[in-house]
CSV table of C-alpha atoms in Angstrom, one decimal:
chain,number,residue,atom,x,y,z
A,1,MET,CA,83.7,80.6,84.4
A,2,GLU,CA,83.8,82.0,80.9
A,3,LEU,CA,87.4,82.9,80.0
A,4,PRO,CA,88.7,84.9,77.0
A,5,ILE,CA,89.8,82.6,74.2
A,6,ALA,CA,93.1,84.3,73.7
A,7,PHE,CA,93.8,84.0,77.5
A,8,LYS,CA,93.1,80.2,77.4
A,9,GLU,CA,95.3,79.8,74.4
A,10,ARG,CA,98.2,81.6,76.1
A,11,MET,CA,97.8,79.6,79.3
A,12,GLN,CA,97.6,76.3,77.3
A,13,THR,CA,100.9,77.1,75.8
A,14,GLN,CA,102.4,78.2,79.1
A,15,LEU,CA,101.1,75.3,81.3
A,16,GLY,CA,101.0,72.4,78.9
A,17,THR,CA,99.7,69.3,80.7
A,18,ASP,CA,98.9,71.3,83.8
A,19,PHE,CA,96.3,73.4,81.9
A,20,PRO,CA,93.3,71.2,82.7
A,21,ALA,CA,94.1,71.3,86.4
A,22,PHE,CA,94.5,75.1,86.2
A,23,LEU,CA,91.0,75.5,84.6
A,24,GLU,CA,89.5,73.2,87.3
A,25,ALA,CA,91.1,75.3,90.1
A,26,LEU,CA,89.5,78.4,88.7
A,27,GLU,CA,86.1,76.9,89.2
A,28,GLU,CA,86.8,76.3,92.9
A,29,THR,CA,86.1,78.8,95.7
A,30,ALA,CA,89.1,81.0,96.4
A,31,PRO,CA,90.6,80.4,99.9
A,32,ALA,CA,90.2,83.1,102.5
A,33,SER,CA,93.3,84.2,104.3
A,34,ILE,CA,94.5,86.9,106.7
A,35,HIS,CA,97.7,88.1,108.3
A,36,LEU,CA,97.6,88.8,112.0
A,37,HIS,CA,98.8,92.0,113.6
A,38,PRO,CA,102.1,91.5,115.4
A,39,GLU,CA,101.1,93.3,118.5
A,40,LYS,CA,97.3,93.3,118.7
A,41,ARG,CA,96.3,89.8,119.7
A,42,ASN,CA,93.6,87.7,118.1
A,43,ALA,CA,93.2,84.5,119.9
A,44,GLU,CA,90.4,83.3,117.6
A,45,TYR,CA,92.6,83.0,114.5
A,46,GLU,CA,96.1,82.4,116.0
A,47,ASP,CA,95.6,78.6,115.8
A,48,PHE,CA,94.1,78.4,112.3
A,49,PRO,CA,96.1,76.7,109.5
A,50,LYS,CA,99.3,78.6,108.7
A,51,VAL,CA,100.3,80.0,105.4
A,52,LEU,CA,103.5,78.0,104.6
A,53,TRP,CA,105.5,81.0,103.5
A,54,HIS,CA,104.4,83.2,106.4
A,55,THR,CA,103.9,80.8,109.3
A,56,GLU,CA,104.3,83.5,111.9
A,57,LEU,CA,101.3,85.6,111.1
A,58,GLY,CA,99.6,84.3,107.9
A,59,ARG,CA,96.5,82.2,108.5
A,60,TYR,CA,93.9,80.5,106.3
A,61,LEU,CA,90.2,80.8,107.4
A,62,THR,CA,88.0,77.7,107.3
A,63,GLU,CA,85.3,79.9,105.7
A,64,ARG,CA,85.0,83.6,104.6
A,65,PRO,CA,83.0,85.5,107.3
A,66,VAL,CA,81.3,88.8,106.9
A,67,PHE,CA,84.3,90.9,108.1
A,68,THR,CA,82.1,94.0,108.5
A,69,LEU,CA,80.4,92.2,111.4
A,70,ASP,CA,83.6,91.3,113.2
A,71,PRO,CA,84.7,94.0,115.7
A,72,SER,CA,88.2,92.4,115.7
A,73,PHE,CA,88.5,93.4,112.0
A,74,HIS,CA,87.6,97.0,112.9
A,75,ALA,CA,90.2,96.9,115.7
A,76,GLY,CA,92.9,96.1,113.2
A,77,THR,CA,93.9,92.7,114.8
A,78,TYR,CA,94.2,91.3,111.2
A,79,TYR,CA,94.2,92.3,107.6
A,80,VAL,CA,92.4,90.3,104.9
A,81,GLN,CA,95.1,89.5,102.4
A,82,GLU,CA,95.4,86.9,99.6
A,83,ALA,CA,97.8,84.2,100.7
A,84,SER,CA,100.1,84.1,97.7
A,85,SER,CA,101.0,87.8,98.1
A,86,MET,CA,102.2,87.0,101.6
A,87,PHE,CA,105.3,85.5,100.0
A,88,LEU,CA,106.7,89.0,100.5
A,89,ALA,CA,107.3,88.0,104.1
A,90,HIS,CA,109.4,85.0,103.0
A,91,ILE,CA,111.4,87.3,100.7
A,92,TYR,CA,112.0,89.7,103.5
A,93,LYS,CA,113.2,87.1,105.9
A,94,ASN,CA,115.6,85.6,103.3
A,95,VAL,CA,117.0,88.9,102.2
A,96,PHE,CA,117.3,90.9,105.4
A,97,LYS,CA,118.8,88.4,107.8
A,98,ASN,CA,121.3,90.7,109.4
A,99,ASN,CA,120.8,94.1,107.8
A,100,ALA,CA,117.2,95.2,108.3
A,101,PRO,CA,116.1,98.0,106.0
A,102,LYS,CA,115.7,101.5,107.5
A,103,ARG,CA,114.0,103.3,104.6
A,104,VAL,CA,111.2,101.4,102.8
A,105,LEU,CA,108.9,102.5,100.0
A,106,ASP,CA,105.8,100.7,98.9
A,107,MET,CA,105.3,102.5,95.6
A,108,CYS,CA,101.8,101.1,94.6
A,109,ALA,CA,100.5,100.5,98.0
A,110,ALA,CA,96.6,100.7,98.0
A,111,PRO,CA,94.6,99.1,99.5
A,112,GLY,CA,97.4,98.3,102.0
A,113,GLY,CA,97.9,94.6,102.2
A,114,LYS,CA,101.6,94.6,101.5
A,115,SER,CA,102.2,97.8,103.5
A,116,THR,CA,100.6,96.4,106.6
A,117,LEU,CA,102.6,93.1,106.0
A,118,ILE,CA,105.9,95.0,105.6
A,119,ALA,CA,105.1,97.2,108.6
A,120,SER,CA,104.6,94.1,110.7
A,121,LEU,CA,108.1,92.9,109.7
A,122,LEU,CA,110.1,96.1,110.1
A,123,ASP,CA,112.0,97.3,113.1
A,124,SER,CA,110.0,100.0,114.9
A,125,ASN,CA,112.8,102.5,114.1
A,126,ALA,CA,112.5,102.0,110.3
A,127,LEU,CA,110.5,104.3,108.0
A,128,LEU,CA,107.8,102.9,105.7
A,129,LEU,CA,106.4,105.3,103.1
A,130,SER,CA,103.3,103.9,101.4
A,131,ASN,CA,102.4,105.6,98.2
A,132,GLU,CA,99.3,105.5,96.0
A,133,VAL,CA,98.7,107.7,92.9
A,134,ILE,CA,94.9,107.4,92.8
A,135,GLN,CA,93.2,109.8,95.3
A,136,SER,CA,90.2,107.5,96.1
A,137,ARG,CA,92.5,104.6,96.7
A,138,PHE,CA,94.8,106.8,98.8
A,139,GLN,CA,92.0,107.4,101.2
A,140,ILE,CA,91.4,103.6,101.5
A,141,LEU,CA,95.1,103.1,102.1
A,142,ASN,CA,95.2,105.7,104.9
A,143,GLN,CA,92.2,104.1,106.6
A,144,ASN,CA,93.9,100.7,106.6
A,145,LEU,CA,97.2,102.1,107.8
A,146,THR,CA,95.3,103.9,110.6
A,147,LYS,CA,93.6,100.6,111.6
A,148,TRP,CA,97.1,98.9,111.7
A,149,GLY,CA,98.2,101.6,114.1
A,150,LEU,CA,102.0,101.5,113.8
A,151,PRO,CA,103.5,105.0,114.1
A,152,ASN,CA,106.4,104.5,111.7
A,153,THR,CA,104.1,104.2,108.7
A,154,GLN,CA,103.6,107.3,106.6
A,155,SER,CA,101.8,107.8,103.2
A,156,SER,CA,101.9,109.8,100.1
A,157,ASN,CA,99.7,110.4,97.1
A,158,HIS,CA,102.0,110.9,94.1
A,159,ASP,CA,102.9,109.6,90.6
A,160,PRO,CA,106.2,107.7,90.7
A,161,GLU,CA,107.8,110.5,88.6
A,162,ASP,CA,107.2,112.9,91.4
A,163,PHE,CA,109.8,111.2,93.5
A,164,LYS,CA,112.6,112.6,91.4
A,165,GLY,CA,115.0,114.2,93.9
A,166,LEU,CA,115.0,111.2,96.2
A,167,GLU,CA,117.4,109.2,94.1
A,168,GLY,CA,119.4,106.7,96.2
A,169,PHE,CA,117.2,107.2,99.3
A,170,PHE,CA,115.4,103.9,99.9
A,171,ASP,CA,117.1,100.6,100.8
A,172,PHE,CA,114.0,98.5,100.2
A,173,ILE,CA,111.3,99.1,97.5
A,174,VAL,CA,108.2,97.1,96.6
A,175,VAL,CA,106.5,97.7,93.3
A,176,ASP,CA,103.3,95.6,93.2
A,177,ALA,CA,102.5,97.0,89.8
A,178,PRO,CA,99.0,97.5,88.3
A,179,CYS,CA,98.5,94.6,86.0
A,180,SER,CA,96.1,92.7,83.7
A,181,GLY,CA,94.8,90.8,86.8
A,182,GLU,CA,94.8,87.3,85.4
A,183,GLY,CA,95.5,85.9,88.8
A,184,LEU,CA,92.3,87.5,90.1
A,185,PHE,CA,89.9,85.7,87.7
A,186,ARG,CA,88.6,83.3,90.3
A,187,LYS,CA,88.3,86.0,93.0
A,188,ASP,CA,86.8,88.8,90.9
A,189,GLU,CA,84.3,87.9,88.2
A,190,ASN,CA,84.8,91.3,86.5
A,191,ALA,CA,88.5,90.8,86.0
A,192,SER,CA,88.1,88.3,83.1
A,193,ASP,CA,85.6,90.6,81.4
A,194,GLU,CA,88.2,93.4,81.4
A,195,TRP,CA,91.1,91.2,80.1
A,196,SER,CA,92.4,91.6,76.5
A,197,GLU,CA,95.7,91.2,74.7
A,198,GLU,CA,95.7,95.0,74.2
A,199,ASN,CA,95.3,95.6,77.9
A,200,VAL,CA,98.2,93.2,78.6
A,201,ASN,CA,100.3,95.5,76.3
A,202,ILE,CA,99.1,98.6,78.0
A,203,CYS,CA,99.9,97.1,81.5
A,204,ALA,CA,103.4,96.0,80.5
A,205,GLY,CA,104.2,99.5,79.3
A,206,ARG,CA,102.7,101.1,82.4
A,207,GLN,CA,104.8,98.8,84.6
A,208,LYS,CA,108.0,99.9,82.8
A,209,ARG,CA,107.1,103.5,83.3
A,210,ILE,CA,106.6,102.9,87.0
A,211,LEU,CA,109.8,100.9,87.3
A,212,ALA,CA,111.8,103.5,85.3
A,213,ALA,CA,110.8,106.2,87.8
A,214,THR,CA,111.3,103.9,90.9
A,215,ILE,CA,114.5,102.1,90.4
A,216,PRO,CA,116.7,105.2,90.6
A,217,LEU,CA,115.3,105.7,94.2
A,218,LEU,CA,117.3,102.5,95.3
A,219,ALA,CA,120.3,103.0,97.5
A,220,GLU,CA,123.5,101.1,96.8
A,221,ASN,CA,122.8,97.4,97.7
A,222,GLY,CA,119.1,98.3,97.9
A,223,ILE,CA,116.5,95.6,97.3
A,224,LEU,CA,113.6,95.8,94.8
A,225,VAL,CA,110.7,93.5,94.8
A,226,TYR,CA,108.7,93.5,91.6
A,227,SER,CA,105.3,91.7,91.7
A,228,THR,CA,102.1,91.3,89.7
A,229,CYS,CA,98.9,89.3,90.1
A,230,THR,CA,99.1,88.0,86.6
A,231,TYR,CA,100.6,85.0,84.7
A,232,ASN,CA,101.8,86.2,81.3
A,233,ASP,CA,105.5,86.5,80.4
A,234,GLN,CA,105.1,89.9,78.9
A,235,GLU,CA,104.3,91.6,82.2
A,236,ASN,CA,106.5,89.2,84.2
A,237,GLN,CA,109.5,87.6,82.5
A,238,GLU,CA,110.0,90.2,79.8
A,239,ASN,CA,109.8,93.1,82.3
A,240,CYS,CA,112.3,91.3,84.6
A,241,LYS,CA,114.8,91.0,81.7
A,242,TRP,CA,114.2,94.7,80.9
A,243,ILE,CA,115.0,95.6,84.6
A,244,LYS,CA,118.3,93.8,84.4
A,245,SER,CA,119.3,95.0,80.9
A,246,GLU,CA,118.1,98.6,81.3
A,247,PHE,CA,119.3,99.3,84.9
A,248,GLY,CA,121.9,96.6,85.6
A,249,LEU,CA,120.1,95.2,88.6
A,250,GLU,CA,121.0,91.7,89.6
A,251,GLU,CA,118.4,89.0,90.6
A,252,VAL,CA,118.5,87.8,94.2
A,253,ALA,CA,118.2,84.1,94.8
A,254,ILE,CA,115.4,83.2,97.2
A,255,LEU,CA,115.3,79.7,98.7
A,256,ILE,CA,111.9,77.9,98.5
A,257,ASP,CA,112.8,74.6,100.0
A,258,GLY,CA,109.7,73.0,101.6
A,259,LEU,CA,107.4,75.4,99.8
A,260,ASP,CA,105.9,72.9,97.4
A,261,GLY,CA,103.9,74.3,94.5
A,262,ILE,CA,105.7,77.6,94.1
A,263,GLU,CA,107.2,77.5,90.6
A,264,ALA,CA,110.7,78.9,90.1
A,265,LYS,CA,110.8,80.6,86.7
A,266,GLU,CA,113.7,81.8,84.6
A,267,CYS,CA,113.3,85.0,86.6
A,268,GLY,CA,111.3,85.1,89.9
A,269,PHE,CA,108.5,82.9,91.1
A,270,GLN,CA,105.0,82.1,89.8
A,271,PHE,CA,102.0,81.0,91.9
A,272,TYR,CA,99.3,79.0,90.2
A,273,PRO,CA,95.9,78.2,92.0
A,274,ASN,CA,96.1,74.6,91.0
A,275,LYS,CA,99.5,74.2,92.7
A,276,VAL,CA,99.3,76.4,95.9
A,277,LYS,CA,96.6,77.3,98.3
A,278,GLY,CA,96.3,80.9,96.9
A,279,GLU,CA,95.7,83.0,93.9
A,280,GLY,CA,97.8,83.8,90.8
A,281,PHE,CA,100.8,85.8,91.7
A,282,PHE,CA,104.3,86.6,90.4
A,283,CYS,CA,107.3,88.2,92.1
A,284,ALA,CA,111.0,88.7,91.5
A,285,VAL,CA,113.7,90.2,93.7
A,286,PHE,CA,116.6,92.4,92.6
A,287,ILE,CA,119.6,94.2,94.1
A,288,GLN,CA,121.2,97.4,93.1
A,289,LYS,CA,125.0,96.5,93.0
A,290,SER,CA,126.1,99.6,91.1
A,291,GLU,CA,127.5,102.6,92.8
A,292,VAL,CA,124.8,105.1,93.6
A,293,VAL,CA,125.7,108.8,94.0
A,294,SER,CA,123.1,110.6,96.1
A,295,ASN,CA,123.0,114.4,96.6
A,296,LEU,CA,120.3,114.4,99.2
A,297,SER,CA,120.7,117.1,101.8
A,298,LEU,CA,118.6,119.2,104.1
A,299,PRO,CA,118.7,123.0,104.5
A,300,LYS,CA,120.4,124.2,107.7
A,301,LYS,CA,117.1,125.0,109.4
A,302,PRO,CA,114.5,122.6,107.8
A,303,THR,CA,110.8,122.8,108.7
A,304,PHE,CA,107.8,120.9,107.6
A,305,LYS,CA,105.7,122.7,104.9
A,306,ASN,CA,102.3,122.1,106.5
A,307,LEU,CA,103.2,121.2,110.1
A,308,LEU,CA,104.0,123.6,113.0
A,309,PRO,CA,105.6,122.7,116.3
A,310,LEU,CA,103.0,122.1,119.0
A,311,PRO,CA,103.2,124.7,121.8
A,312,LYS,CA,105.2,123.5,124.8
A,313,ALA,CA,102.2,123.7,127.2
A,314,GLN,CA,100.2,121.3,125.0
A,315,VAL,CA,103.2,119.0,124.5
A,316,GLU,CA,103.4,118.6,128.3
A,317,THR,CA,99.9,117.0,128.3
A,318,MET,CA,100.8,114.3,125.8
A,319,PRO,CA,102.0,111.7,128.3
A,320,GLU,CA,98.4,111.5,129.4
A,321,TRP,CA,97.5,110.1,125.9
A,322,ILE,CA,100.5,108.4,124.4
A,323,GLU,CA,102.9,105.8,125.7
A,324,GLY,CA,106.6,106.7,125.4
A,325,ALA,CA,105.7,110.3,124.8
A,326,ASP,CA,109.3,111.4,124.9
A,327,GLN,CA,110.1,109.3,121.8
A,328,PHE,CA,108.0,111.6,119.6
A,329,GLU,CA,108.0,115.1,118.3
A,330,TYR,CA,104.7,116.9,118.2
A,331,PHE,CA,103.2,119.1,115.5
A,332,ILE,CA,99.9,120.7,114.7
A,333,THR,CA,98.3,121.1,111.2
A,334,LYS,CA,96.4,124.1,109.8
A,335,ASN,CA,93.2,122.3,110.7
A,336,GLU,CA,94.5,122.1,114.3
A,337,ILE,CA,95.1,118.3,114.3
A,338,VAL,CA,97.8,117.3,116.7
A,339,LYS,CA,100.3,114.8,115.2
A,340,ALA,CA,103.1,112.7,116.7
A,341,ILE,CA,106.1,111.7,114.7
A,342,PRO,CA,108.8,109.4,116.0
A,343,LYS,CA,111.9,111.5,116.7
A,344,ASN,CA,114.3,109.3,114.8
A,345,LEU,CA,112.1,109.6,111.6
A,346,VAL,CA,111.9,113.4,111.6
A,347,PRO,CA,115.1,114.0,109.5
A,348,ASP,CA,114.1,111.6,106.8
A,349,LEU,CA,110.5,112.9,106.7
A,350,LEU,CA,111.8,116.5,106.4
A,351,LEU,CA,113.8,115.5,103.4
A,352,ILE,CA,110.8,113.7,101.8
A,353,ASP,CA,108.7,116.7,102.7
A,354,SER,CA,111.0,118.9,100.6
A,355,ILE,CA,110.3,116.8,97.5
A,356,LEU,CA,106.7,115.6,97.8
A,357,LYS,CA,103.6,117.8,98.2
A,358,LYS,CA,100.8,115.4,99.0
A,359,LYS,CA,101.5,113.2,102.0
A,360,ASN,CA,100.2,112.2,105.4
A,361,PHE,CA,102.9,112.3,108.0
A,362,GLY,CA,102.5,111.5,111.7
A,363,LEU,CA,100.0,109.8,113.9
A,364,ASP,CA,96.8,111.8,114.4
A,365,LEU,CA,96.4,112.3,118.1
A,366,GLY,CA,93.4,114.7,118.4
A,367,THR,CA,92.5,118.3,118.7
A,368,PHE,CA,92.5,120.9,121.5
A,369,LYS,CA,89.3,122.7,122.3
A,370,GLY,CA,90.5,125.3,124.7
A,371,LYS,CA,92.3,123.4,127.4
A,372,ASN,CA,90.4,120.2,126.7
A,373,PHE,CA,91.8,117.5,124.4
A,374,ILE,CA,89.6,115.5,122.1
A,375,PRO,CA,91.4,112.3,121.1
A,376,ASP,CA,91.4,111.1,117.5
A,377,HIS,CA,90.1,107.6,116.4
A,378,ALA,CA,93.6,107.0,115.0
A,379,LEU,CA,95.0,107.2,118.5
A,380,ALA,CA,92.5,104.6,119.8
A,381,LEU,CA,93.7,102.2,117.1
A,382,SER,CA,97.4,102.9,117.5
A,383,VAL,CA,99.7,100.6,119.5
A,384,VAL,CA,101.1,103.6,121.4
A,385,LYS,CA,97.9,104.9,123.0
A,386,SER,CA,98.0,105.4,126.8
A,387,LYS,CA,97.4,102.3,128.9
A,388,ALA,CA,96.0,104.6,131.6
A,389,ILE,CA,92.8,105.4,129.8
A,390,PRO,CA,89.9,103.4,131.4
A,391,LYS,CA,88.5,100.6,129.2
A,392,VAL,CA,84.9,99.4,128.7
A,393,GLU,CA,84.9,95.8,127.4
A,394,LEU,CA,82.0,95.1,125.0
A,395,GLN,CA,80.5,91.9,124.0
A,396,LEU,CA,79.8,91.2,120.3
A,397,GLU,CA,76.3,92.8,120.0
A,398,GLU,CA,77.4,95.7,122.2
A,399,ALA,CA,80.6,96.3,120.0
A,400,LEU,CA,78.5,96.2,116.8
A,401,ILE,CA,76.1,98.8,118.3
A,402,PHE,CA,79.1,101.0,119.1
A,403,LEU,CA,80.5,100.5,115.6
A,404,LYS,CA,77.2,101.8,114.2
A,405,LYS,CA,78.0,105.0,116.2
A,406,GLU,CA,75.4,104.3,118.8
A,407,ILE,CA,75.9,103.8,122.6
A,408,PRO,CA,75.3,100.2,123.9
A,409,ASN,CA,73.4,99.8,127.1
A,410,LYS,CA,76.6,99.6,129.2
A,411,ASN,CA,77.8,101.1,132.5
A,412,TRP,CA,80.5,103.6,131.6
A,413,GLU,CA,81.9,103.9,135.1
A,414,GLY,CA,83.2,107.3,136.0
A,415,LYS,CA,83.1,110.4,133.9
A,416,GLY,CA,85.6,111.2,131.2
A,417,TRP,CA,87.2,109.4,128.3
A,418,HIS,CA,87.1,105.6,127.9
A,419,LEU,CA,88.3,103.1,125.3
A,420,ALA,CA,85.6,100.9,124.0
A,421,THR,CA,87.2,97.4,123.6
A,422,TYR,CA,86.3,94.1,122.1
A,423,LYS,CA,88.3,91.1,123.2
A,424,ASN,CA,90.6,93.6,124.9
A,425,GLU,CA,91.4,95.5,121.7
A,426,ALA,CA,90.2,99.1,121.2
A,427,ILE,CA,87.5,99.9,118.6
A,428,GLY,CA,87.1,103.6,119.5
A,429,TYR,CA,86.7,106.3,122.2
A,430,GLY,CA,83.6,107.1,124.2
A,431,LYS,CA,83.1,109.8,126.8
A,432,SER,CA,81.0,109.5,129.9
A,433,ILE,CA,79.2,112.6,131.1
A,434,PRO,CA,76.5,112.9,133.8
A,435,GLY,CA,73.4,111.1,132.5
A,436,ARG,CA,74.8,109.6,129.4
A,437,ALA,CA,77.9,108.6,127.3
A,438,ASN,CA,78.9,109.9,123.9
A,439,ASN,CA,80.3,107.8,121.1
A,440,TYR,CA,83.3,109.4,119.3
A,441,LEU,CA,83.6,107.0,116.5
A,442,PRO,CA,84.0,109.0,113.3
A,443,THR,CA,80.9,109.0,111.1
A,444,ASN,CA,82.9,107.7,108.1
A,445,TRP,CA,84.1,104.7,110.1
A,446,ARG,CA,80.6,103.5,111.2
A,447,ILE,CA,79.0,100.3,110.1
A,448,LYS,CA,76.1,101.0,107.7
A,449,MET,CA,75.0,97.4,107.4
A,450,HIS,CA,71.7,96.5,109.1
A,451,LEU,CA,72.1,94.6,112.3
A,452,SER,CA,69.5,91.9,113.2
A,453,ARG,CA,68.5,92.2,116.8
A,454,ASP,CA,66.1,89.3,117.1
């Protein structure tokens, strides 16, 4: 690997005698790792080697498969995430032992690795808002959150400055800031080509701008996790010092006993690929101890800007489609998409709705065509879909045919809606009608890769 000279000089100074081992590690193949879904089961990977700092759900793969050709990936039974960044799970378990957070913000969320990880740790009554400023990445984020299928996850598409008005609202915030990407050199060959000392300066400034807009959103005793996938002190140590001096946040001590290889820095923790089984990563944890005055309030009769209540007659049909139907409130969009929002989250989402314009609230359930209900793919992938819908279990080749938006040669017994499943987890809806069955997989979700059928 051809590395920038200035980068090597920086790392030589930073690592000293560890520098040759660091260079050697960058020539090795990056380990493949996933975190498993807490509710969708994946027996194939459950017994694989565990990620030390996330032993419950983090797993290393023995080789990197073609995930596109694994129906379990499409079912959302796991998320492909770099192992070092799963340290967020260890932080969560250390910080929130007896006081689980209720309002959580992932400020720079796309493509969704940390959001799906956080969602897996949260109480089902907690709110997770995953934000991404770039529109194209926001769409990817939404698709991954849909695949994860937890109804307490919501998303927004805003610049951090747009959150002004939600000061003191969140008790846990993650800022995995855009960075110079030094920790991705082994994983992404283009990352080293884009690196420069000037870009490091630009990234450090951008990170401060994001943090300056985000930190006021912390509630009193709220927790901030700041992380990057880079090594340099300018984006890591110096920004941490700035967080403490500029905003008065205090660093939170995180125990790393038994987690050999993770290096405790003056502030936070650094992961090096020659010391841990993972990529380059940095993170630090802070708490807002200062008094926070919040003026957040709702009008007397608040309503969502772009959601209308679902008519009562249609609400009464929802138990056919969703488990625990009485735990949700139901709405309909201008495009006539029916959405479900957990009742306990409605007040908080109404407040967020009064501040933010571009967001995606609620689980997409489907649409009504007259009296008939057409279920949405998001409902198929959710953990709250009805257990009464008949299932058609598919083998690997049949599931891949279904994921190409074709109909496998299978007996779809009885007419009406069915869930196509692979290893007992749903990959989409099909509908059986006299003489044939229709595949309701959305076109933009289908596999485009050629499948060999020798």
